[in-house]
Coordinates of C-alpha atoms in Angstrom, one line a residue:
Chain A
D1 CA 111.9 106.6 -31.4
G2 CA 108.6 105.1 -29.9
G3 CA 107.6 101.6 -31.7
I4 CA 107.2 97.8 -31.6
T5 CA 109.9 95.5 -32.3
Q6 CA 109.0 91.9 -33.3
S7 CA 111.9 89.4 -33.6
P8 CA 113.0 87.4 -35.4
K9 CA 111.9 88.5 -38.7
Y10 CA 112.2 85.2 -40.5
L11 CA 111.8 82.0 -38.2
F12 CA 111.7 78.1 -39.0
R13 CA 110.2 75.4 -37.1
K14 CA 110.5 71.6 -37.1
E15 CA 107.4 69.5 -36.8
G16 CA 106.4 69.0 -33.3
Q17 CA 108.6 71.7 -31.8
N18 CA 107.4 74.8 -29.8
V19 CA 108.7 78.2 -31.1
T20 CA 108.4 81.7 -29.2
L21 CA 107.9 85.0 -31.0
S22 CA 109.0 88.3 -29.5
C23 CA 107.0 91.7 -29.5
E24 CA 108.4 94.6 -27.4
Q25 CA 107.1 98.1 -27.5
N26 CA 108.1 101.2 -26.1
L27 CA 104.8 103.3 -26.4
N28 CA 103.6 102.7 -22.9
H29 CA 100.6 101.2 -24.2
D30 CA 98.5 99.0 -22.1
A31 CA 96.9 96.9 -25.0
M32 CA 98.7 94.4 -27.1
Y33 CA 97.8 91.9 -29.7
W34 CA 98.6 89.2 -31.9
Y35 CA 97.2 88.7 -35.6
R36 CA 97.9 85.8 -37.8
Q37 CA 97.9 86.9 -41.6
D38 CA 97.4 84.4 -44.5
P39 CA 97.0 85.1 -47.9
G40 CA 93.4 85.9 -48.9
Q41 CA 92.0 85.8 -45.3
G42 CA 93.3 89.2 -43.9
L43 CA 94.3 89.5 -40.3
R44 CA 92.7 87.3 -37.6
L45 CA 93.2 87.7 -34.0
I46 CA 95.0 85.3 -31.6
Y47 CA 95.2 86.8 -28.4
Y48 CA 95.2 90.0 -26.7
S49 CA 96.1 91.6 -23.6
Q50 CA 94.6 94.9 -21.9
I51 CA 96.6 94.8 -18.9
V52 CA 99.8 93.2 -17.5
N53 CA 99.1 89.6 -16.2
D54 CA 95.8 89.3 -17.9
F55 CA 95.1 88.2 -21.5
Q56 CA 92.3 86.9 -23.5
K57 CA 91.7 84.4 -26.4
G58 CA 90.9 86.0 -30.0
D59 CA 89.4 84.2 -32.6
I60 CA 91.9 81.4 -33.5
A61 CA 93.8 80.9 -30.3
E62 CA 94.0 77.2 -30.7
G63 CA 97.6 76.1 -30.6
Y64 CA 98.9 79.1 -29.5
S65 CA 99.9 80.4 -26.0
V66 CA 101.0 84.1 -24.7
S67 CA 102.3 85.5 -21.4
R68 CA 102.2 89.3 -20.3
E69 CA 104.5 89.6 -17.6
K70 CA 105.7 93.1 -18.3
K71 CA 104.0 95.8 -19.8
E72 CA 106.5 96.2 -22.5
S73 CA 106.4 92.8 -23.6
F74 CA 103.8 90.3 -25.3
P75 CA 105.5 87.1 -26.5
L76 CA 103.4 84.3 -28.4
T77 CA 104.5 80.7 -28.5
V78 CA 103.2 78.6 -31.3
T79 CA 102.8 75.2 -29.8
S80 CA 103.1 71.8 -31.7
A81 CA 99.3 71.5 -31.2
Q82 CA 99.0 74.2 -34.0
K83 CA 98.6 72.1 -37.2
N84 CA 99.3 74.8 -39.9
P85 CA 101.5 77.4 -38.1
T86 CA 103.1 78.6 -41.3
A87 CA 102.0 82.3 -41.7
F88 CA 103.1 85.8 -41.0
Y89 CA 102.5 87.0 -37.5
L90 CA 102.0 90.4 -36.4
C91 CA 101.9 92.4 -33.1
A92 CA 100.3 95.6 -32.5
S93 CA 99.5 97.6 -29.6
S94 CA 97.0 100.4 -28.6
I95 CA 95.8 102.7 -25.9
R96 CA 93.7 100.8 -23.5
G97 CA 90.0 100.9 -23.7
Q98 CA 88.0 103.5 -25.9
G99 CA 91.5 105.1 -26.9
A100 CA 92.0 102.3 -29.0
N101 CA 89.9 103.7 -31.7
Y102 CA 92.3 105.8 -32.7
G103 CA 94.1 102.7 -34.1
Y104 CA 96.7 100.3 -33.4
T105 CA 100.6 100.4 -33.7
F106 CA 102.0 97.4 -35.7
G107 CA 105.4 96.0 -35.8
S108 CA 107.1 94.7 -38.9
G109 CA 106.0 91.0 -38.1
T110 CA 107.7 87.4 -37.9
R111 CA 107.2 85.1 -41.0
L112 CA 107.0 81.8 -39.5
T113 CA 107.8 78.4 -41.9
V114 CA 107.6 74.7 -40.8
V115 CA 110.3 72.7 -42.4
Chain B
A1 CA 78.2 89.0 -36.4
Q2 CA 80.1 91.9 -37.9
T3 CA 81.9 91.3 -41.1
V4 CA 84.2 93.5 -43.6
T5 CA 84.0 92.9 -47.3
Q6 CA 86.5 94.1 -49.8
S7 CA 85.5 92.6 -53.1
Q8 CA 88.6 93.8 -55.1
P9 CA 91.6 91.3 -54.7
E10 CA 93.6 93.3 -57.2
M11 CA 93.9 96.8 -58.7
S12 CA 96.1 98.7 -60.9
V13 CA 96.3 102.4 -61.7
Q14 CA 98.7 104.6 -63.8
E15 CA 100.9 106.9 -62.0
A16 CA 99.3 110.5 -61.5
E17 CA 95.8 109.1 -61.6
T18 CA 93.0 108.4 -59.1
V19 CA 91.8 104.9 -57.9
T20 CA 89.0 104.0 -55.5
L21 CA 89.1 100.9 -53.2
S22 CA 85.8 99.5 -52.1
C23 CA 84.8 98.2 -48.8
T24 CA 81.5 97.3 -47.3
Y25 CA 80.5 96.1 -43.9
D26 CA 77.8 94.5 -41.8
T27 CA 76.9 95.5 -38.0
S28 CA 73.9 96.2 -36.2
E29 CA 76.2 98.7 -34.2
N30 CA 75.3 102.5 -34.4
N31 CA 78.7 103.6 -33.0
Y32 CA 81.6 102.1 -34.6
Y33 CA 85.1 103.3 -36.3
L34 CA 86.4 102.5 -39.7
F35 CA 89.8 102.6 -41.0
W36 CA 92.2 101.9 -44.0
Y37 CA 95.4 100.4 -43.4
K38 CA 98.2 100.1 -46.0
Q39 CA 100.8 97.2 -46.1
P40 CA 103.6 98.0 -48.4
P41 CA 106.3 95.3 -49.2
S42 CA 107.9 95.9 -46.0
R43 CA 104.9 94.0 -44.4
Q44 CA 104.4 96.7 -41.8
M45 CA 100.9 98.1 -41.6
I46 CA 100.2 101.9 -41.3
L47 CA 97.3 103.5 -40.7
V48 CA 96.0 105.7 -43.6
I49 CA 92.8 107.0 -42.5
R50 CA 90.1 106.6 -39.8
Q51 CA 86.3 107.7 -39.6
E52 CA 84.0 107.8 -36.9
A53 CA 80.6 106.6 -37.6
Y54 CA 78.8 109.2 -36.0
K55 CA 80.5 111.9 -38.3
Q56 CA 78.9 112.5 -41.4
Q57 CA 81.7 114.4 -42.8
N58 CA 84.3 112.3 -44.9
A59 CA 87.6 112.1 -43.5
T60 CA 90.9 113.2 -45.4
E61 CA 94.4 112.8 -45.1
N62 CA 96.3 114.6 -47.9
R63 CA 95.8 112.5 -51.2
F64 CA 93.4 110.1 -49.1
S65 CA 90.0 110.5 -48.7
V66 CA 87.0 108.2 -47.9
N67 CA 83.6 108.3 -49.3
F68 CA 81.4 107.1 -46.0
Q69 CA 77.6 106.0 -46.8
K70 CA 76.6 104.8 -43.2
A71 CA 73.3 103.7 -44.3
A72 CA 74.6 101.8 -47.1
K73 CA 77.2 100.3 -45.0
S74 CA 79.7 101.5 -47.4
F75 CA 83.4 102.7 -46.8
S76 CA 85.6 103.4 -50.1
L77 CA 88.9 104.8 -50.2
K78 CA 89.9 107.2 -52.7
I79 CA 93.4 107.8 -53.7
S80 CA 94.4 111.0 -55.8
D81 CA 97.5 111.6 -57.7
S82 CA 98.7 107.9 -57.4
Q83 CA 102.3 107.6 -56.3
L84 CA 104.6 104.7 -57.0
G85 CA 104.8 104.5 -53.3
D86 CA 101.1 103.6 -53.0
T87 CA 102.1 100.1 -54.2
A88 CA 100.6 98.0 -51.4
M89 CA 97.8 95.7 -49.9
Y90 CA 95.0 98.0 -48.6
F91 CA 93.0 96.7 -45.7
C92 CA 89.6 98.0 -44.3
A93 CA 88.8 97.6 -40.7
F94 CA 85.9 98.2 -38.6
M95 CA 86.2 98.5 -34.9
T96 CA 83.4 98.9 -32.2
D97 CA 83.4 98.3 -28.5
T98 CA 83.0 94.5 -27.6
S99 CA 82.5 94.2 -23.8
G100 CA 84.9 97.1 -23.1
T101 CA 87.3 96.0 -25.4
Y102 CA 88.0 97.7 -29.0
K103 CA 89.1 95.1 -31.4
Y104 CA 89.3 95.2 -35.4
I105 CA 87.8 93.3 -37.8
F106 CA 89.6 93.1 -40.9
G107 CA 88.6 92.7 -44.6
T108 CA 90.8 90.2 -47.1
G109 CA 92.6 93.4 -48.7
T110 CA 93.0 94.8 -52.4
R111 CA 96.4 94.6 -53.7
L112 CA 96.8 98.2 -55.4
K113 CA 99.7 98.2 -58.0
V114 CA 100.8 101.8 -59.3
L115 CA 102.1 101.5 -62.7
A116 CA 104.9 104.1 -64.1

């Protein structure tokens, strides 16, 4: 079955550490996205990528980095510069361009906690 | 700037009854898309229903329907014959073309609890 796989489901980070969240899709979608979800704030866009080897900052990119070396993969690194990284992170993918208006497919998320 | 507002943080409904979730948005665009997503306790976002702004007819998907009022910038979701499995967070979302990219703006969500 086609879909998006996020791993790990739960992740714990110590102060000052970088951690990487994995996102893999087998839907043959060109576009991929990372969202952060906090209680009472909905979903906020961190980074997005329309094609391989290209990505753009979203609304809250500070303290995060991404790469898009393969169409199927869009990992997110939460760096030590992110002051409040504890949140739920959702990855999504879609058809590129106007096709995205049919909706995104979301992964099941990663819960990141700073300890 | 485009915004999406969901003014009901929490709602509850008895099983088999009907409930309406509210959503308003603000935009100067004429061509856009509106969505309702469901996030059950598993946390995976599931697309419930989609509406194209240029279509006057309200979208329906089985027990789910919308009341789209373009002039009022209102996009409410009606759930008929509520079921226990409808218990979830519901997010309203707006999408338009921003420099060739179609991105969402989400509301803050409404937590719906269906009571047995």
